[in-house]
Tab-separated table of C-alpha atoms in Angstrom:
chain	number	residue	atom	x	y	z
A	1	MET	CA	53.334	14.209	10.017
A	2	GLU	CA	55.114	11.155	8.621
A	3	SER	CA	56.091	13.165	5.528
A	4	PHE	CA	58.203	15.421	7.759
A	5	ILE	CA	60.301	12.553	9.136
A	6	THR	CA	63.349	11.938	6.969
A	7	ASP	CA	66.808	10.426	7.314
A	8	LYS	CA	68.238	13.020	4.933
A	9	ALA	CA	69.978	16.355	5.423
A	10	TYR	CA	68.867	19.466	3.540
A	11	ILE	CA	71.889	20.896	1.735
A	12	ASN	CA	72.014	23.319	-1.187
A	13	GLY	CA	68.368	22.771	-2.050
A	14	LYS	CA	68.664	18.965	-2.099
A	15	TRP	CA	67.665	16.233	0.327
A	16	GLU	CA	70.968	14.455	0.714
A	17	SER	CA	71.481	10.907	1.963
A	18	VAL	CA	74.162	10.509	4.620
A	19	ALA	CA	76.190	7.393	5.394
A	20	ASP	CA	75.231	7.231	9.074
A	21	SER	CA	72.067	7.935	11.026
A	22	PHE	CA	70.899	8.030	14.629
A	23	GLU	CA	67.673	7.313	16.481
A	24	VAL	CA	65.378	10.035	17.773
A	25	LEU	CA	63.317	8.832	20.737
A	26	ASN	CA	59.940	9.934	22.078
A	27	PRO	CA	60.527	11.004	25.723
A	28	TYR	CA	57.034	9.831	26.696
A	29	ASN	CA	57.349	6.164	25.774
A	30	GLY	CA	60.890	5.663	24.486
A	31	GLU	CA	59.645	4.690	21.038
A	32	VAL	CA	61.716	5.565	17.984
A	33	VAL	CA	60.262	8.597	16.212
A	34	GLY	CA	62.613	8.019	13.292
A	35	ARG	CA	66.228	7.922	12.214
A	36	ALA	CA	67.957	11.196	11.372
A	37	ALA	CA	70.978	11.935	9.198
A	38	ASP	CA	74.215	11.976	11.185
A	39	CYS	CA	76.306	14.642	9.474
A	40	ASP	CA	80.016	15.027	10.167
A	41	LYS	CA	82.795	17.598	9.836
A	42	ALA	CA	83.422	17.013	6.137
A	43	LEU	CA	79.754	17.441	5.258
A	44	ALA	CA	79.512	20.557	7.425
A	45	GLU	CA	82.479	22.102	5.610
A	46	ALA	CA	80.946	21.292	2.227
A	47	THR	CA	77.635	22.796	3.338
A	48	VAL	CA	79.320	26.051	4.347
A	49	LYS	CA	80.864	26.234	0.878
A	50	HIS	CA	77.440	25.792	-0.737
A	51	ALA	CA	75.965	28.486	1.498
A	52	HIS	CA	78.821	30.837	0.643
A	53	VAL	CA	78.189	30.387	-3.079
A	54	ALA	CA	74.436	30.905	-2.601
A	55	PHE	CA	75.118	34.095	-0.654
A	56	GLN	CA	76.675	35.747	-3.715
A	57	SER	CA	73.277	35.833	-5.415
A	58	TRP	CA	70.923	35.929	-2.415
A	59	LYS	CA	72.510	39.109	-1.044
A	60	ASN	CA	71.528	40.890	-4.256
A	61	THR	CA	67.837	39.970	-4.144
A	62	CYS	CA	65.602	42.910	-3.352
A	63	ALA	CA	63.961	43.208	0.052
A	64	LYS	CA	60.496	42.795	-1.425
A	65	ALA	CA	61.437	39.457	-3.004
A	66	ARG	CA	62.827	38.133	0.272
A	67	SER	CA	59.753	39.391	2.099
A	68	SER	CA	57.432	37.663	-0.353
A	69	ILE	CA	59.090	34.275	0.191
A	70	LEU	CA	58.959	34.682	3.965
A	71	LYS	CA	55.251	35.525	3.831
A	72	LYS	CA	54.553	32.335	1.862
A	73	TRP	CA	56.623	30.400	4.406
A	74	PHE	CA	54.560	31.893	7.227
A	75	GLU	CA	51.332	30.780	5.568
A	76	LEU	CA	52.626	27.244	5.013
A	77	ILE	CA	53.708	26.883	8.641
A	78	LEU	CA	50.233	27.832	9.857
A	79	LYS	CA	48.651	25.546	7.261
A	80	ASN	CA	50.663	22.649	8.721
A	81	GLN	CA	50.273	23.717	12.353
A	82	LYS	CA	48.701	20.498	13.613
A	83	SER	CA	51.263	18.190	11.979
A	84	LEU	CA	54.180	20.320	13.120
A	85	ALA	CA	52.830	20.433	16.671
A	86	GLU	CA	52.439	16.658	16.819
A	87	LEU	CA	56.011	16.272	15.584
A	88	ILE	CA	57.350	18.625	18.272
A	89	THR	CA	55.476	16.715	20.972
A	90	LYS	CA	56.800	13.369	19.750
A	91	GLU	CA	60.361	14.663	19.649
A	92	ASN	CA	60.553	16.537	22.947
A	93	GLY	CA	57.500	15.570	25.000
A	94	LYS	CA	55.960	19.040	25.075
A	95	PRO	CA	52.207	19.096	25.871
A	96	ILE	CA	50.327	19.273	22.578
A	97	LYS	CA	48.556	22.531	23.462
A	98	GLU	CA	51.940	24.132	24.069
A	99	SER	CA	53.303	22.665	20.829
A	100	ILE	CA	50.391	24.152	18.907
A	101	GLY	CA	51.230	27.447	20.574
A	102	GLU	CA	54.891	27.075	19.646
A	103	VAL	CA	54.070	26.632	15.972
A	104	ALA	CA	52.029	29.842	16.053
A	105	TYR	CA	54.916	31.517	17.889
A	106	ALA	CA	57.398	30.266	15.289
A	107	ALA	CA	55.178	31.498	12.474
A	108	SER	CA	54.864	34.932	14.085
A	109	PHE	CA	58.605	35.481	13.673
A	110	VAL	CA	58.440	34.578	9.995
A	111	GLU	CA	55.632	37.085	9.508
A	112	TRP	CA	57.363	39.821	11.510
A	113	LEU	CA	60.721	39.321	9.818
A	114	ALA	CA	59.083	39.325	6.393
A	115	GLU	CA	58.149	42.918	7.143
A	116	GLU	CA	61.498	43.762	8.744
A	117	ALA	CA	63.193	42.752	5.493
A	118	LYS	CA	61.652	45.916	4.017
A	119	ARG	CA	62.624	48.107	6.979
A	120	ASN	CA	66.376	47.522	7.065
A	121	TYR	CA	67.049	51.231	6.847
A	122	GLY	CA	70.288	53.144	6.538
A	123	THR	CA	70.819	56.778	7.549
A	124	THR	CA	71.775	60.150	6.148
A	125	ILE	CA	74.143	62.106	8.375
A	126	PRO	CA	74.336	65.912	8.613
A	127	THR	CA	77.778	66.897	7.375
A	128	PRO	CA	80.241	69.395	8.865
A	129	HIS	CA	81.692	69.991	5.380
A	130	PRO	CA	79.729	71.797	2.628
A	131	ASN	CA	81.260	69.732	-0.180
A	132	LYS	CA	80.622	66.319	1.373
A	133	ARG	CA	77.584	64.130	1.911
A	134	LEU	CA	77.541	61.384	4.544
A	135	MET	CA	75.396	58.265	4.779
A	136	SER	CA	75.336	54.720	6.110
A	137	ILE	CA	73.804	51.547	4.745
A	138	LYS	CA	73.288	48.070	6.172
A	139	GLN	CA	74.546	45.090	4.187
A	140	PRO	CA	74.103	41.346	4.798
A	141	ILE	CA	77.112	39.923	6.601
A	142	GLY	CA	77.404	36.578	4.806
A	143	VAL	CA	76.914	32.956	5.851
A	144	ALA	CA	75.300	32.627	9.281
A	145	GLY	CA	76.074	29.471	11.247
A	146	MET	CA	73.427	28.470	13.781
A	147	ILE	CA	73.007	25.940	16.574
A	148	THR	CA	69.491	25.614	17.985
A	149	PRO	CA	68.074	23.928	21.133
A	150	TRP	CA	65.585	21.127	21.698
A	151	ASN	CA	63.124	22.984	23.933
A	152	PHE	CA	61.745	25.248	21.185
A	153	PRO	CA	62.771	23.379	18.025
A	154	ALA	CA	60.516	25.396	15.712
A	155	GLY	CA	60.488	28.787	17.409
A	156	MET	CA	64.245	29.099	17.756
A	157	ILE	CA	64.801	28.201	14.116
A	158	THR	CA	62.450	30.793	12.663
A	159	ARG	CA	63.577	33.456	15.149
A	160	LYS	CA	67.196	33.033	14.048
A	161	ALA	CA	67.136	31.803	10.459
A	162	CYS	CA	64.416	34.116	9.197
A	163	ALA	CA	66.238	37.159	10.570
A	164	ALA	CA	69.363	36.167	8.649
A	165	ILE	CA	67.433	35.318	5.500
A	166	ALA	CA	65.451	38.571	5.681
A	167	ALA	CA	68.742	40.471	5.905
A	168	GLY	CA	70.071	38.737	2.777
A	169	CYS	CA	72.273	36.132	4.455
A	170	THR	CA	72.403	32.379	3.924
A	171	VAL	CA	72.172	29.877	6.774
A	172	VAL	CA	73.873	26.660	7.889
A	173	LEU	CA	71.948	25.307	10.858
A	174	LYS	CA	72.637	22.385	13.174
A	175	PRO	CA	69.493	21.490	15.147
A	176	ALA	CA	69.565	19.811	18.547
A	177	GLU	CA	70.148	16.054	18.515
A	178	ASP	CA	66.799	15.411	20.224
A	179	THR	CA	64.698	17.385	17.721
A	180	PRO	CA	66.130	17.263	14.182
A	181	PHE	CA	62.850	16.502	12.426
A	182	SER	CA	61.188	19.752	13.486
A	183	ALA	CA	64.034	21.681	11.860
A	184	LEU	CA	63.850	19.629	8.679
A	185	ALA	CA	60.073	20.109	8.555
A	186	ILE	CA	60.463	23.881	8.781
A	187	ALA	CA	63.067	23.698	6.001
A	188	LYS	CA	60.766	21.624	3.815
A	189	LEU	CA	58.089	24.295	4.069
A	190	GLY	CA	60.679	26.973	3.326
A	191	GLU	CA	61.646	25.085	0.187
A	192	GLU	CA	57.982	24.920	-0.794
A	193	ALA	CA	57.704	28.671	-0.203
A	194	GLY	CA	60.432	29.299	-2.761
A	195	LEU	CA	63.716	29.596	-0.866
A	196	PRO	CA	66.508	29.251	-3.456
A	197	ALA	CA	69.027	26.433	-3.152
A	198	GLY	CA	71.678	27.034	-0.529
A	199	VAL	CA	69.879	29.815	1.340
A	200	LEU	CA	68.827	27.501	4.186
A	201	ASN	CA	70.784	24.340	4.973
A	202	ILE	CA	69.982	21.892	7.795
A	203	ILE	CA	72.690	19.467	8.948
A	204	PRO	CA	71.518	17.234	11.820
A	205	SER	CA	74.028	15.219	13.809
A	206	SER	CA	74.286	12.852	16.743
A	207	ARG	CA	75.889	13.930	20.004
A	208	GLU	CA	79.063	12.205	18.838
A	209	HIS	CA	79.484	14.523	15.856
A	210	ALA	CA	78.011	17.673	17.418
A	211	PRO	CA	81.341	19.094	18.685
A	212	GLU	CA	83.048	18.836	15.296
A	213	ILE	CA	80.133	20.489	13.519
A	214	GLY	CA	80.079	23.228	16.136
A	215	ASN	CA	83.781	23.709	15.513
A	216	VAL	CA	83.209	24.121	11.775
A	217	ILE	CA	80.416	26.637	12.333
A	218	CYS	CA	82.557	28.696	14.705
A	219	THR	CA	85.917	28.559	12.908
A	220	HIS	CA	85.270	28.202	9.164
A	221	PRO	CA	86.517	31.342	7.387
A	222	ASP	CA	83.425	31.463	5.165
A	223	VAL	CA	81.061	31.720	8.153
A	224	ALA	CA	80.622	35.389	9.029
A	225	ALA	CA	78.162	35.202	11.925
A	226	VAL	CA	77.326	32.655	14.606
A	227	SER	CA	74.020	32.397	16.472
A	228	PHE	CA	73.610	29.957	19.360
A	229	THR	CA	70.982	29.187	21.972
A	230	GLY	CA	71.981	26.862	24.799
A	231	SER	CA	73.854	26.687	28.070
A	232	THR	CA	76.271	29.357	29.242
A	233	ALA	CA	79.039	26.761	29.551
A	234	THR	CA	78.708	25.686	25.915
A	235	GLY	CA	78.294	29.273	24.801
A	236	LYS	CA	81.648	30.205	26.321
A	237	ILE	CA	83.349	27.393	24.402
A	238	LEU	CA	81.767	28.453	21.109
A	239	LEU	CA	82.574	32.107	21.766
A	240	GLY	CA	86.220	31.186	22.216
A	241	LEU	CA	86.208	29.264	18.939
A	242	ALA	CA	84.515	32.105	17.064
A	243	ALA	CA	87.154	34.524	18.320
A	244	SER	CA	89.772	32.814	16.150
A	245	THR	CA	88.234	34.408	13.047
A	246	VAL	CA	86.546	37.361	14.791
A	247	LYS	CA	83.014	36.424	13.816
A	248	LYS	CA	79.922	38.396	14.725
A	249	VAL	CA	78.309	36.393	17.524
A	250	SER	CA	74.832	36.408	19.048
A	251	MET	CA	74.040	34.083	21.928
A	252	GLU	CA	71.030	33.417	24.114
A	253	LEU	CA	72.420	31.481	27.066
A	254	GLY	CA	71.323	30.275	30.485
A	255	GLY	CA	69.135	32.100	32.960
A	256	LEU	CA	68.351	32.051	36.669
A	257	ALA	CA	65.166	34.072	36.527
A	258	PRO	CA	63.903	35.676	39.739
A	259	PHE	CA	60.121	35.719	40.212
A	260	ILE	CA	59.284	38.224	42.956
A	261	VAL	CA	55.953	38.498	44.773
A	262	PHE	CA	55.516	41.702	46.791
A	263	ASP	CA	52.856	42.034	49.476
A	264	SER	CA	50.753	44.441	47.379
A	265	ALA	CA	50.385	41.941	44.530
A	266	ASP	CA	47.002	40.604	43.443
A	267	MET	CA	47.278	36.908	44.311
A	268	ASN	CA	44.542	36.020	41.814
A	269	LYS	CA	46.865	37.291	39.101
A	270	VAL	CA	50.096	36.000	40.615
A	271	ILE	CA	49.153	32.312	40.864
A	272	PRO	CA	48.219	31.620	37.209
A	273	ASN	CA	51.296	33.542	36.098
A	274	ALA	CA	53.469	31.526	38.488
A	275	ILE	CA	52.073	28.284	37.055
A	276	ALA	CA	52.759	29.433	33.493
A	277	CYS	CA	56.158	30.954	34.207
A	278	LYS	CA	57.485	28.060	36.293
A	279	PHE	CA	55.854	24.962	34.820
A	280	ARG	CA	55.442	25.692	31.109
A	281	TYR	CA	57.035	22.743	29.308
A	282	MET	CA	57.808	21.219	32.719
A	283	GLY	CA	60.139	24.102	33.521
A	284	GLN	CA	62.443	23.377	30.582
A	285	THR	CA	62.770	26.905	29.233
A	286	CYS	CA	65.556	29.432	29.650
A	287	VAL	CA	63.185	32.125	30.918
A	288	CYS	CA	61.378	29.959	33.471
A	289	ALA	CA	61.121	31.231	37.037
A	290	ASN	CA	64.133	29.658	38.752
A	291	ARG	CA	64.033	31.445	42.113
A	292	ILE	CA	60.659	32.467	43.535
A	293	PHE	CA	60.983	35.232	46.130
A	294	VAL	CA	57.880	35.871	48.243
A	295	GLN	CA	57.493	38.676	50.789
A	296	GLU	CA	57.064	37.145	54.231
A	297	SER	CA	53.605	38.627	54.947
A	298	VAL	CA	52.076	36.808	51.933
A	299	HIS	CA	54.380	33.762	51.894
A	300	ASP	CA	51.975	31.243	53.417
A	301	GLU	CA	49.040	32.403	51.294
A	302	PHE	CA	51.119	32.168	48.132
A	303	VAL	CA	52.406	28.677	48.939
A	304	SER	CA	48.941	27.377	49.800
A	305	LYS	CA	47.335	28.745	46.646
A	306	LEU	CA	50.173	27.693	44.360
A	307	VAL	CA	50.131	24.107	45.659
A	308	ALA	CA	46.358	23.941	45.106
A	309	ALA	CA	46.746	25.240	41.548
A	310	MET	CA	49.578	22.807	40.815
A	311	LYS	CA	47.486	19.831	41.910
A	312	LYS	CA	44.507	20.998	39.889
A	313	GLU	CA	46.146	22.137	36.662
A	314	LEU	CA	49.297	20.055	36.140
A	315	ILE	CA	47.996	16.738	34.817
A	316	LEU	CA	50.640	14.103	34.036
A	317	GLY	CA	50.194	11.868	31.018
A	318	ASP	CA	50.666	11.332	27.295
A	319	THR	CA	51.275	14.842	26.037
A	320	LEU	CA	49.672	14.098	22.661
A	321	ASP	CA	46.404	14.011	24.622
A	322	PRO	CA	45.197	17.627	25.079
A	323	ALA	CA	43.682	16.640	28.437
A	324	ASN	CA	47.205	16.317	29.847
A	325	SER	CA	49.319	19.374	30.609
A	326	PHE	CA	52.492	17.860	32.045
A	327	GLY	CA	54.861	15.435	30.378
A	328	PRO	CA	58.272	13.830	30.791
A	329	LEU	CA	61.591	15.623	30.935
A	330	ILE	CA	63.648	15.452	27.757
A	331	ASN	CA	65.914	12.612	28.921
A	332	GLU	CA	67.316	10.739	31.921
A	333	LYS	CA	70.349	12.991	32.193
A	334	ALA	CA	68.151	16.053	32.608
A	335	LEU	CA	66.250	14.316	35.384
A	336	GLU	CA	69.245	12.970	37.280
A	337	LYS	CA	71.849	15.671	36.870
A	338	VAL	CA	69.662	18.671	37.507
A	339	VAL	CA	66.261	18.012	39.036
A	340	GLU	CA	66.998	15.160	41.433
A	341	SER	CA	70.339	16.589	42.528
A	342	GLN	CA	68.781	19.973	43.296
A	343	VAL	CA	65.947	18.478	45.333
A	344	GLU	CA	68.349	16.255	47.273
A	345	ASP	CA	70.629	19.207	47.975
A	346	ALA	CA	67.738	21.363	49.196
A	347	ILE	CA	66.456	18.672	51.578
A	348	LYS	CA	69.963	18.001	52.855
A	349	ASN	CA	70.362	21.684	53.684
A	350	GLY	CA	67.080	22.110	55.530
A	351	ALA	CA	64.413	22.858	52.911
A	352	THR	CA	60.950	21.288	53.030
A	353	VAL	CA	59.258	19.526	50.120
A	354	VAL	CA	55.618	20.631	50.275
A	355	CYS	CA	54.502	18.630	47.238
A	356	GLY	CA	56.149	16.429	44.627
A	357	GLY	CA	59.833	15.772	45.096
A	358	LYS	CA	59.931	12.392	43.398
A	359	ARG	CA	59.659	10.643	40.055
A	360	GLY	CA	56.214	10.403	38.528
A	361	SER	CA	54.126	7.245	38.768
A	362	LEU	CA	54.132	6.928	34.971
A	363	GLY	CA	57.832	6.036	35.037
A	364	GLY	CA	60.291	7.053	32.366
A	365	THR	CA	61.541	10.596	32.835
A	366	PHE	CA	58.409	11.927	34.507
A	367	TYR	CA	59.076	14.000	37.625
A	368	GLU	CA	56.256	15.314	39.780
A	369	PRO	CA	55.631	19.067	39.896
A	370	THR	CA	57.540	20.049	43.017
A	371	LEU	CA	57.347	22.929	45.494
A	372	ILE	CA	60.044	23.497	48.108
A	373	THR	CA	59.978	26.020	50.954
A	374	GLY	CA	62.708	27.131	53.313
A	375	VAL	CA	65.074	27.606	50.392
A	376	THR	CA	68.224	29.653	50.972
A	377	PRO	CA	70.500	31.413	48.455
A	378	ALA	CA	73.318	28.913	49.056
A	379	MET	CA	71.333	25.938	47.733
A	380	LYS	CA	71.909	24.489	44.263
A	381	CYS	CA	68.419	25.443	43.090
A	382	CYS	CA	69.335	29.108	43.642
A	383	ASN	CA	72.673	28.913	41.873
A	384	GLU	CA	72.131	26.465	39.014
A	385	GLU	CA	69.623	26.730	36.205
A	386	THR	CA	67.017	24.096	37.076
A	387	PHE	CA	65.421	23.336	33.702
A	388	GLY	CA	62.827	21.258	35.479
A	389	PRO	CA	59.601	21.395	37.511
A	390	ILE	CA	60.919	22.696	40.849
A	391	ALA	CA	59.338	25.766	42.421
A	392	ALA	CA	61.941	26.937	44.938
A	393	ILE	CA	60.414	29.448	47.378
A	394	ILE	CA	62.613	31.982	49.179
A	395	LYS	CA	61.114	34.265	51.825
A	396	PHE	CA	62.198	37.931	51.964
A	397	LYS	CA	61.433	41.022	54.049
A	398	THR	CA	62.279	44.201	52.130
A	399	GLU	CA	62.543	45.483	48.584
A	400	ASP	CA	66.239	46.267	48.924
A	401	GLU	CA	66.902	42.769	50.237
A	402	VAL	CA	65.161	41.009	47.363
A	403	ILE	CA	66.789	43.197	44.710
A	404	ALA	CA	70.198	42.261	46.112
A	405	LEU	CA	69.268	38.567	46.160
A	406	ALA	CA	67.808	38.638	42.646
A	407	ASN	CA	70.899	40.343	41.220
A	408	ASP	CA	73.344	38.039	43.008
A	409	SER	CA	74.053	36.002	39.876
A	410	ARG	CA	76.473	35.926	36.957
A	411	VAL	CA	73.555	35.546	34.546
A	412	GLY	CA	70.690	37.876	33.728
A	413	LEU	CA	68.238	36.728	31.086
A	414	ALA	CA	64.726	37.342	32.435
A	415	GLY	CA	63.124	38.523	35.649
A	416	TYR	CA	59.548	38.861	36.868
A	417	PHE	CA	57.823	40.646	39.703
A	418	PHE	CA	54.306	41.336	40.901
A	419	SER	CA	53.273	44.515	42.679
A	420	ASN	CA	50.368	46.972	42.661
A	421	ASP	CA	52.622	49.830	43.780
A	422	VAL	CA	53.374	51.865	40.642
A	423	ALA	CA	56.431	53.588	42.107
A	424	GLN	CA	57.797	50.217	43.197
A	425	CYS	CA	57.207	48.817	39.716
A	426	TRP	CA	59.415	51.509	38.181
A	427	ARG	CA	62.125	51.095	40.796
A	428	VAL	CA	62.339	47.325	40.594
A	429	ALA	CA	62.102	47.141	36.793
A	430	GLU	CA	65.066	49.481	36.472
A	431	LYS	CA	67.154	47.807	39.186
A	432	LEU	CA	66.827	44.166	38.097
A	433	GLU	CA	69.978	43.159	36.213
A	434	VAL	CA	68.302	41.241	33.398
A	435	GLY	CA	67.646	41.751	29.706
A	436	MET	CA	63.869	41.304	29.982
A	437	VAL	CA	61.440	42.153	32.782
A	438	GLY	CA	57.880	40.930	33.210
A	439	ILE	CA	55.908	43.379	35.376
A	440	ASN	CA	52.745	41.672	36.616
A	441	GLU	CA	53.217	39.277	33.696
A	442	GLY	CA	54.808	35.831	33.480
A	443	LEU	CA	54.815	35.271	29.709
A	444	MET	CA	56.396	38.096	27.747
A	445	SER	CA	58.195	36.806	24.644
A	446	THR	CA	56.800	38.054	21.341
A	447	ALA	CA	58.206	38.606	17.856
A	448	GLU	CA	57.829	42.362	18.154
A	449	ALA	CA	60.036	42.716	21.265
A	450	PRO	CA	63.818	42.270	21.722
A	451	PHE	CA	64.742	38.932	23.324
A	452	GLY	CA	68.098	38.535	25.051
A	453	GLY	CA	70.067	38.803	28.256
A	454	VAL	CA	72.869	40.604	30.057
A	455	LYS	CA	75.926	39.413	31.991
A	456	GLU	CA	76.698	35.776	31.075
A	457	SER	CA	73.223	35.215	29.618
A	458	GLY	CA	74.317	36.158	26.155
A	459	LEU	CA	75.078	38.684	23.460
A	460	GLY	CA	72.751	40.503	21.074
A	461	ARG	CA	68.986	40.450	20.656
A	462	GLU	CA	66.526	38.360	18.653
A	463	GLY	CA	63.155	39.485	17.348
A	464	SER	CA	61.959	43.108	17.277
A	465	GLN	CA	63.177	45.951	15.073
A	466	PHE	CA	66.753	45.016	16.024
A	467	ALA	CA	66.604	41.410	14.757
A	468	LEU	CA	68.411	42.014	11.478
A	469	ASP	CA	71.263	43.874	13.183
A	470	GLU	CA	72.825	40.543	14.197
A	471	PHE	CA	73.224	39.638	10.522
A	472	THR	CA	74.194	42.937	8.928
A	473	GLU	CA	77.247	45.163	8.776
A	474	MET	CA	76.959	48.933	8.753
A	475	LYS	CA	78.891	50.640	5.963
A	476	TYR	CA	79.655	54.350	6.104
A	477	MET	CA	79.866	56.272	2.810
A	478	CYS	CA	81.450	59.690	2.451
A	479	TRP	CA	80.741	61.479	-0.837
A	480	GLY	CA	83.194	64.247	-1.651
A	481	VAL	CA	83.833	67.013	-4.201
A	482	LEU	CA	80.173	67.831	-4.836
A	483	HIS	CA	80.800	71.490	-5.741
């Protein structure tokens, strides 16, 4: 793993030294994982220029050649799965079993997109004119600027960058300040797989320089597309910047996922899915269950069984130890600004803390897995993305009522519900105002399916047969005078 930790940036096929650096800390114990390159505006601008030059040749490589490199990259990621997983856990505190799973997840996108590179089809169009022939082709858009999050530092990079690379684009990527080494490790393996110089560029930065690099990515005239995963608030700022040069933009932003339990649901299936959907990576994912709606006739049973499962399965400790399944939050700000404030607000407004509700005994940024009942739609935990281990339970009576409550939000990334009524499953799946629906399933993301939201949860889709669309332009060709 040590070979993946570097204080250099990866620019134009070279590992470049940078004047300044910043510390990356392990959330579990506060120890320094390493020092990362602190890139600035000038270096970001130079990197875009390199990527633009590289694009002139990369766009002309055949699909099979791009696919071949991606397949080698996929194999190298799996070969280094253990080291990559340990690095992720040290950077962001994710339980090691989940980090191992993330590496496999990240690799799955490389494999899928290696095949999609060869399926970037155009169309022939029936013509209304006998002496004309009509067709369309898809062409790579150019340099793709990317900003990726800390919660899935490997998965988000391959899901974005490999789609662009498969399409024939080049990439300038700024990883999250908390997890730069995971991005650089993925890049190192891409280099080993045969990526030409300038096709993938990684420019880490501290929080101090992040805004100026984001500005370059969103406003530089040589950047043709922008892809961002993060908060809705930040996404709106970047979208405004990108508008100045009318870039193609894809964004996966915040969520407020409803998790609905109807009275016909099989509780033996609901509980393990609730644990996975709410508490995976301590609730620090954009598709986590944020509001748990339970029909009143099964409310008490659900609460009792979920609390028992939480106490049994969520084991706090050093997340490099596979015996532990629950680690620290990413940093103190995440704990104070979101988790503690939401719990305090709920208690103040009449909710009951059934379990948890306080910092963990291990200190640091540990927060106990928490379940709150008596939650109402006006509380913070129902209106703000939690990004933490709070299961907020809201009781409901009817299907119409819960649909209205679930849709009462300006965001719509993911939604989940559990029911054994087939007709109800169709109705609810169609009525939920989200981009992705889990029906009797709490974990649904896969490389083969389109990932993305509606409303203020983002633009575009990642993964699936549509992945390359975010990085291509459609060109229409009209052939005349054929007779």
